[in-house]
Coordinates of C-alpha atoms in Angstrom, one line a residue:
M1 CA 15.5 0.4 12.3
P2 CA 13.2 3.9 13.7
S3 CA 12.2 6.9 11.1
T4 CA 13.7 9.9 11.1
A5 CA 11.2 11.4 9.3
Q6 CA 9.5 15.0 11.1
V7 CA 5.8 13.9 11.1
P8 CA 4.1 16.9 12.0
E9 CA 2.2 15.0 15.8
G10 CA 0.0 13.0 16.2
T11 CA -0.1 12.5 12.2
E12 CA 2.2 9.3 11.8
T13 CA 0.1 7.8 15.4
L14 CA -3.4 9.4 12.9
L15 CA -2.8 7.7 9.7
V16 CA -1.0 4.4 10.9
E17 CA -4.2 3.4 12.8
E18 CA -6.6 4.6 9.7
V19 CA -4.3 2.1 7.9
V20 CA -4.5 -1.0 10.7
L21 CA -8.4 0.1 11.2
F22 CA -9.3 -0.6 7.4
L23 CA -6.9 -3.4 7.0
S24 CA -9.1 -5.1 9.6
V25 CA -12.0 -4.7 7.6
H26 CA -10.3 -6.3 4.3
L27 CA -7.6 -8.0 5.1
G28 CA -7.2 -11.8 4.5
R29 CA -11.2 -10.8 2.7
S30 CA -11.2 -8.8 -0.6
P31 CA -9.4 -5.8 -2.4
G32 CA -10.5 -2.3 -0.1
L33 CA -10.7 0.8 -1.2
M34 CA -10.2 4.3 1.0
W35 CA -9.4 7.3 0.8
L36 CA -7.2 9.0 3.8
E37 CA -9.0 11.6 6.2
H38 CA -6.2 12.6 7.9
E39 CA -4.3 14.6 5.0
P40 CA -0.5 13.0 4.8
P41 CA 2.7 15.6 5.1
D42 CA 5.0 15.3 2.1
P43 CA 5.2 11.9 0.1
D44 CA 8.4 11.6 1.0
T45 CA 7.9 11.4 4.7
L46 CA 5.1 9.0 4.3
A47 CA 7.0 6.2 2.3
E48 CA 9.9 6.4 5.0
F49 CA 7.6 6.1 8.2
L50 CA 4.5 4.6 6.5
P51 CA 6.0 0.8 6.8
A52 CA 8.3 0.4 9.9
A53 CA 5.5 1.7 12.0
L54 CA 3.6 -0.3 9.7
A55 CA 4.9 -3.2 11.2
R56 CA 5.2 -2.6 14.3
R57 CA 2.0 -2.3 14.8
L58 CA 0.8 -5.0 13.0
D59 CA 3.3 -7.0 13.8
R60 CA 3.9 -8.4 10.8
P61 CA 7.1 -7.8 8.2
I62 CA 6.3 -5.1 5.3
S63 CA 8.8 -4.6 2.8
V64 CA 8.5 -2.1 0.1
L65 CA 8.9 -3.0 -3.3
P66 CA 9.6 -0.9 -6.3
D67 CA 7.1 0.9 -7.2
A68 CA 6.8 -0.3 -10.5
F69 CA 5.7 -4.0 -12.5
G70 CA 3.2 -5.0 -15.0
D71 CA 1.2 -7.6 -14.9
V72 CA 1.7 -10.2 -11.7
R73 CA -0.8 -12.4 -9.6
T74 CA 0.6 -11.4 -5.9
A75 CA 2.2 -13.5 -3.6
H76 CA 1.7 -11.5 -0.4
D77 CA -1.1 -8.8 0.8
L78 CA 0.1 -6.0 -0.7
L79 CA -0.9 -2.0 -0.6
V80 CA -0.6 0.3 -1.6
C81 CA -1.0 3.7 -1.3
Q82 CA -1.0 6.2 -3.9
L83 CA 1.1 9.4 -3.5
G84 CA 0.6 10.9 -7.0
G85 CA 0.0 11.2 -10.0
S86 CA -3.0 8.8 -11.0
D87 CA -2.9 5.7 -12.2
T88 CA -5.6 2.7 -12.9
W89 CA -5.3 -0.9 -11.5
R90 CA -7.1 -4.4 -12.7
L91 CA -7.4 -6.0 -10.2
A92 CA -8.9 -10.6 -10.4
P93 CA -8.5 -11.5 -6.2
P94 CA -8.9 -15.2 -5.8
A95 CA -12.3 -14.9 -5.3
G96 CA -15.2 -12.6 -6.3
A97 CA -15.7 -10.6 -9.6
G98 CA -12.9 -8.7 -10.9
L99 CA -12.9 -5.2 -10.9
T100 CA -11.0 -2.0 -12.1
L101 CA -10.0 0.9 -10.2
R102 CA -8.2 4.9 -11.1
L103 CA -6.4 5.0 -7.8
R104 CA -5.9 9.3 -6.6
A105 CA -3.3 10.9 -4.6
G106 CA -4.5 9.5 -1.3
D107 CA -6.1 6.4 -2.3
V108 CA -4.9 3.0 -1.2
L109 CA -5.7 0.6 -2.3
Y110 CA -5.5 -3.8 -0.1
V111 CA -5.2 -5.9 -2.5
P112 CA -5.5 -10.2 -0.3
T113 CA -2.5 -12.8 -1.4
G114 CA -3.4 -14.4 -4.9
S115 CA -5.1 -11.7 -7.4
L116 CA -4.3 -10.9 -10.9
C117 CA -2.5 -7.1 -11.1
T118 CA -2.2 -5.3 -13.8
P119 CA -1.2 -1.9 -13.1
R120 CA -1.3 1.3 -15.9
R121 CA 0.8 3.9 -15.0
G122 CA -0.2 7.6 -15.1
A123 CA 2.8 9.8 -16.6
R124 CA 4.0 10.9 -12.8
S125 CA 2.3 8.7 -10.7
R126 CA 3.3 8.1 -7.9
A127 CA 3.3 5.0 -5.5
L128 CA 4.7 3.0 -2.7
L129 CA 3.5 -0.2 -2.5
L130 CA 3.8 -2.7 0.6
A131 CA 4.3 -6.1 0.8
L132 CA 2.9 -7.3 4.1
G133 CA 3.6 -10.2 6.0
A134 CA 6.1 -10.5 3.5
P135 CA 10.4 -11.3 5.0
E136 CA 12.6 -8.0 3.1
S137 CA 15.0 -9.8 1.0
D138 CA 16.4 -8.6 -2.5
E139 CA 15.4 -11.6 -4.2
E140 CA 11.5 -11.7 -2.7
E141 CA 11.3 -8.1 -4.2
E142 CA 12.3 -8.9 -7.4
E143 CA 10.9 -12.3 -7.4
S144 CA 6.7 -11.1 -6.5
P145 CA 4.9 -8.1 -5.1

């Protein structure tokens, strides 16, 4: 279903292209952290248009996951868009050394499939978690990010 969110002209395209370029470097390879160059619209608008826009641009299903979960090994590539507050993410990717990253509003984190994730949520944290390539299924969303 197409988004009905009102996004300033050109902003949606710039944000989506920025994320697609970021993913072209990291997708399937290694974790990555990006600071958005183009200021996103309000968090609710971003959460409404970004999943559908990325699904169209990447030509793959994108599922929105619950924004809170415990330690888990990712079943799909994961994109974390920090919408507000801050979180600390400890990652152990399938290849390479583990790392700890602090996400602040406007940061985007890519986590490859098979990574062990330990998010520690801040008090006023708000994040958009997207499973890249995951079919839109309530069962699968509840099982794993």
